[in-house]
DNA sequence: AATTCAAATGAAAAGTTCGTGAAAAATTGA
DNA sequence: TCAATTTTTCACGAACTTTTCATTTGAATT
């Protein structure tokens, strides 16, 4: 069962190099030279990881990433020519799983792919986990120290988002983007209130710890360890 | 630049074996026979990885691990005599980076050390580094000699700016431009005060050096080397 | 050594952001 | 439809951050 990697890159020479390196290291690969074809492909051909050039000519890579993330739970590694784009990519706005700045060695890319897969593999088979948490996607349930939480729709989605990347700091805006269908809706303390409710529910299980960390002026994250 | 490995193990024969194996493979080693000495040592002598026997007589290995993790961002490999302790170690509670059950071959340990170092070197995306600094953009954390700094929003951004270009001298105005959303609000000693606070926090980690250099009449920069 | 002036410092004031409870609005489902 | 539940809004106090300012320190120049 080789993992399948989708490469989205408009320059053939780079695509070739990557493809060769990844296949040598035991991956299956598919390559696309345009961003618009990604979504249609994903819906019929599941892949395990996407290597995405954000400097594509036909589409904004960041937007594409958002779109992918809306519907799929696939790790994404970014390629970028400009080092200063990195902040937005890796930081709050998008949440890439990793990135590489051109030029890079194919070997390095392959190593990153392996690392990201190793990291997310554990998480994927429908029970993702962070300290004490288990997510059962099919039953739409999250348990916390083996106690099933009674969560509302939004609470579930927010908590799932946190669990997917423990330690990652999500701004309120970013959470809105990820969790809400229509993120434009003006919000005041909406996210805060949901966090409050989630915290209250977690507290009934473990009264002495709060696994949700507030980062003043930045957002919230889940503790990586208790 | 050999990576330095700290070995915490109470049985001298094992310590010797490990030490020999690791040094043969090009690592620097330090050994401690008691757990209580670990924290004091870490604060003055940064190491790259810890090999920790959880069956130490003087201290609970799991607790020690937690304590280390509180303040430092160092990978840990566990040694244990009892295979059934492993579950708790590798599972959610602690998050060891790897483990070995006694008896093990020194060669095996050395291989694991290399693997963990390789993995963690790359693990966190976006770790820019300057002398002793690591920036994890996604977790909004900066560590200084592996100690995680507790920084406010502006402190984080200012320090990140410095780390991006060690040695580069930033005027107060330039810093304002780069870090503040609305730089028009020019005030007098604002930047100075933030620098003061950052310095204070860095000092708690390394009291004897000040990595921030003042350039009279010009601005501030970060030392390129300590 | 004296002078000068930028920088460091401590402390207080001003300004933000968060957590919270309660109530209003929207949604769901019987 | 109506009641129950979920989601959003809002206002307030507490906690924390940022800014201001007066004073001291200290480096460079004379």
mmCIF file of C-alpha atoms in Angstrom, chain A residues 13-156:
data_model
loop_
_atom_site.group_PDB
_atom_site.id
_atom_site.type_symbol
_atom_site.label_atom_id
_atom_site.label_comp_id
_atom_site.label_asym_id
_atom_site.label_seq_id
_atom_site.Cartn_x
_atom_site.Cartn_y
_atom_site.Cartn_z
ATOM 1 C CA UNK A 13 11.419 20.062 -14.880
ATOM 2 C CA UNK A 14 10.585 20.482 -11.229
ATOM 3 C CA UNK A 15 7.696 18.072 -11.472
ATOM 4 C CA UNK A 16 9.973 15.472 -13.025
ATOM 5 C CA UNK A 17 12.614 15.814 -10.357
ATOM 6 C CA UNK A 18 10.123 15.538 -7.547
ATOM 7 C CA UNK A 19 8.312 12.667 -9.123
ATOM 8 C CA UNK A 20 11.497 10.720 -9.611
ATOM 9 C CA UNK A 21 12.637 11.308 -6.044
ATOM 10 C CA UNK A 22 9.323 10.365 -4.488
ATOM 11 C CA UNK A 23 8.871 7.242 -6.579
ATOM 12 C CA UNK A 24 12.378 6.134 -5.754
ATOM 13 C CA UNK A 25 11.422 6.424 -2.125
ATOM 14 C CA UNK A 26 8.407 4.210 -2.570
ATOM 15 C CA UNK A 27 5.573 6.638 -3.175
ATOM 16 C CA UNK A 28 2.941 6.628 -5.865
ATOM 17 C CA UNK A 29 2.638 10.000 -7.561
ATOM 18 C CA UNK A 30 0.160 11.930 -9.667
ATOM 19 C CA UNK A 31 1.076 15.279 -11.163
ATOM 20 C CA UNK A 32 -1.033 18.215 -12.246
ATOM 21 C CA UNK A 33 0.250 21.341 -13.888
ATOM 22 C CA UNK A 34 -2.734 23.480 -13.090
ATOM 23 C CA UNK A 35 -4.547 24.299 -9.900
ATOM 24 C CA UNK A 36 -8.049 24.224 -11.294
ATOM 25 C CA UNK A 37 -7.846 20.504 -11.898
ATOM 26 C CA UNK A 38 -7.083 19.677 -8.280
ATOM 27 C CA UNK A 39 -10.561 19.706 -6.792
ATOM 28 C CA UNK A 40 -12.157 17.535 -9.503
ATOM 29 C CA UNK A 41 -9.315 15.051 -9.197
ATOM 30 C CA UNK A 42 -9.548 14.792 -5.439
ATOM 31 C CA UNK A 43 -13.204 13.934 -5.494
ATOM 32 C CA UNK A 44 -12.625 10.832 -7.560
ATOM 33 C CA UNK A 45 -9.086 9.827 -6.687
ATOM 34 C CA UNK A 46 -8.098 9.971 -3.028
ATOM 35 C CA UNK A 47 -4.500 10.961 -2.347
ATOM 36 C CA UNK A 48 -2.557 10.880 0.902
ATOM 37 C CA UNK A 49 -0.647 14.120 0.605
ATOM 38 C CA UNK A 50 -0.409 17.109 -1.711
ATOM 39 C CA UNK A 51 2.737 18.949 -2.720
ATOM 40 C CA UNK A 52 1.487 22.328 -3.865
ATOM 41 C CA UNK A 53 3.357 25.152 -5.562
ATOM 42 C CA UNK A 54 1.745 28.367 -4.399
ATOM 43 C CA UNK A 55 3.131 30.294 -7.346
ATOM 44 C CA UNK A 56 0.834 28.658 -9.861
ATOM 45 C CA UNK A 57 -0.119 30.831 -12.816
ATOM 46 C CA UNK A 58 -3.788 29.913 -13.031
ATOM 47 C CA UNK A 59 -4.928 30.130 -9.437
ATOM 48 C CA UNK A 60 -3.985 31.580 -6.087
ATOM 49 C CA UNK A 61 -2.299 28.787 -4.177
ATOM 50 C CA UNK A 62 -3.491 29.979 -0.805
ATOM 51 C CA UNK A 63 -7.094 30.106 -1.937
ATOM 52 C CA UNK A 64 -6.750 26.683 -3.461
ATOM 53 C CA UNK A 65 -5.426 25.387 -0.186
ATOM 54 C CA UNK A 66 -8.389 26.806 1.688
ATOM 55 C CA UNK A 67 -10.759 25.212 -0.782
ATOM 56 C CA UNK A 68 -9.074 21.849 -0.481
ATOM 57 C CA UNK A 69 -9.131 22.034 3.282
ATOM 58 C CA UNK A 70 -12.827 22.808 3.315
ATOM 59 C CA UNK A 71 -13.699 19.443 1.872
ATOM 60 C CA UNK A 72 -10.708 17.217 2.486
ATOM 61 C CA UNK A 73 -8.485 16.337 5.356
ATOM 62 C CA UNK A 74 -5.288 15.945 3.405
ATOM 63 C CA UNK A 75 -1.882 17.160 4.549
ATOM 64 C CA UNK A 76 -0.350 19.768 2.258
ATOM 65 C CA UNK A 77 3.279 20.714 1.747
ATOM 66 C CA UNK A 78 3.875 24.054 0.078
ATOM 67 C CA UNK A 79 6.518 24.964 -2.408
ATOM 68 C CA UNK A 80 7.364 28.602 -2.727
ATOM 69 C CA UNK A 81 9.908 30.675 -4.549
ATOM 70 C CA UNK A 82 9.670 33.602 -2.185
ATOM 71 C CA UNK A 83 10.798 33.122 1.381
ATOM 72 C CA UNK A 84 8.743 36.055 2.613
ATOM 73 C CA UNK A 85 5.488 34.423 1.640
ATOM 74 C CA UNK A 86 6.198 31.858 4.271
ATOM 75 C CA UNK A 87 4.821 33.679 7.271
ATOM 76 C CA UNK A 88 1.320 33.690 5.957
ATOM 77 C CA UNK A 89 1.536 30.153 4.763
ATOM 78 C CA UNK A 90 2.813 28.522 7.871
ATOM 79 C CA UNK A 91 1.286 30.919 10.312
ATOM 80 C CA UNK A 92 -2.290 31.343 11.212
ATOM 81 C CA UNK A 93 -3.795 32.099 7.881
ATOM 82 C CA UNK A 94 -3.524 28.814 6.129
ATOM 83 C CA UNK A 95 -1.873 26.212 8.246
ATOM 84 C CA UNK A 96 0.342 24.330 5.884
ATOM 85 C CA UNK A 97 1.725 21.119 7.266
ATOM 86 C CA UNK A 98 5.172 22.004 6.046
ATOM 87 C CA UNK A 99 6.830 23.995 3.308
ATOM 88 C CA UNK A 100 9.963 24.208 1.222
ATOM 89 C CA UNK A 101 11.574 27.219 -0.362
ATOM 90 C CA UNK A 102 12.929 26.851 -3.869
ATOM 91 C CA UNK A 103 15.502 25.745 -4.689
ATOM 92 C CA UNK A 104 15.355 22.615 -2.572
ATOM 93 C CA UNK A 105 16.843 19.163 -2.851
ATOM 94 C CA UNK A 106 14.465 16.374 -3.914
ATOM 95 C CA UNK A 107 15.847 14.315 -1.077
ATOM 96 C CA UNK A 108 14.819 17.011 1.365
ATOM 97 C CA UNK A 109 11.304 17.048 -0.041
ATOM 98 C CA UNK A 110 11.052 13.302 0.256
ATOM 99 C CA UNK A 111 12.142 13.492 3.881
ATOM 100 C CA UNK A 112 9.509 16.107 4.623
ATOM 101 C CA UNK A 113 6.827 14.057 2.937
ATOM 102 C CA UNK A 114 7.735 11.095 5.089
ATOM 103 C CA UNK A 115 7.788 13.214 8.215
ATOM 104 C CA UNK A 116 4.405 14.764 7.550
ATOM 105 C CA UNK A 117 2.864 11.400 6.722
ATOM 106 C CA UNK A 118 4.293 9.878 9.875
ATOM 107 C CA UNK A 119 2.892 12.746 11.875
ATOM 108 C CA UNK A 120 -0.554 12.674 10.341
ATOM 109 C CA UNK A 121 -0.877 8.939 9.810
ATOM 110 C CA UNK A 122 -1.388 8.302 13.477
ATOM 111 C CA UNK A 123 -4.035 10.896 13.432
ATOM 112 C CA UNK A 124 -5.970 9.854 10.376
ATOM 113 C CA UNK A 125 -7.713 6.512 10.635
ATOM 114 C CA UNK A 126 -10.859 8.169 11.880
ATOM 115 C CA UNK A 127 -9.607 8.376 15.404
ATOM 116 C CA UNK A 128 -7.330 11.330 15.626
ATOM 117 C CA UNK A 129 -5.854 11.921 18.975
ATOM 118 C CA UNK A 130 -4.311 14.561 21.131
ATOM 119 C CA UNK A 131 -3.694 14.280 24.871
ATOM 120 C CA UNK A 132 -6.722 12.394 26.135
ATOM 121 C CA UNK A 133 -8.834 13.022 23.061
ATOM 122 C CA UNK A 134 -10.259 10.585 20.550
ATOM 123 C CA UNK A 135 -12.265 11.650 17.554
ATOM 124 C CA UNK A 136 -14.702 9.293 15.938
ATOM 125 C CA UNK A 137 -15.501 11.051 12.728
ATOM 126 C CA UNK A 138 -18.142 8.601 11.559
ATOM 127 C CA UNK A 139 -20.140 8.810 14.741
ATOM 128 C CA UNK A 140 -19.374 12.511 15.017
ATOM 129 C CA UNK A 141 -18.171 11.996 18.552
ATOM 130 C CA UNK A 142 -15.224 13.115 20.596
ATOM 131 C CA UNK A 143 -14.211 11.445 23.802
ATOM 132 C CA UNK A 144 -11.979 12.971 26.420
ATOM 133 C CA UNK A 145 -10.267 10.509 28.712
ATOM 134 C CA UNK A 146 -12.703 7.894 27.468
ATOM 135 C CA UNK A 147 -15.737 9.921 28.363
ATOM 136 C CA UNK A 148 -17.914 10.823 25.414
ATOM 137 C CA UNK A 149 -18.531 14.546 25.200
ATOM 138 C CA UNK A 150 -21.974 15.897 24.455
ATOM 139 C CA UNK A 151 -21.078 18.589 21.960
ATOM 140 C CA UNK A 152 -23.079 20.847 19.725
ATOM 141 C CA UNK A 153 -22.283 21.100 16.053
ATOM 142 C CA UNK A 154 -19.877 24.015 16.309
ATOM 143 C CA UNK A 155 -18.302 22.791 19.465
ATOM 144 C CA UNK A 156 -17.521 19.531 17.707
#
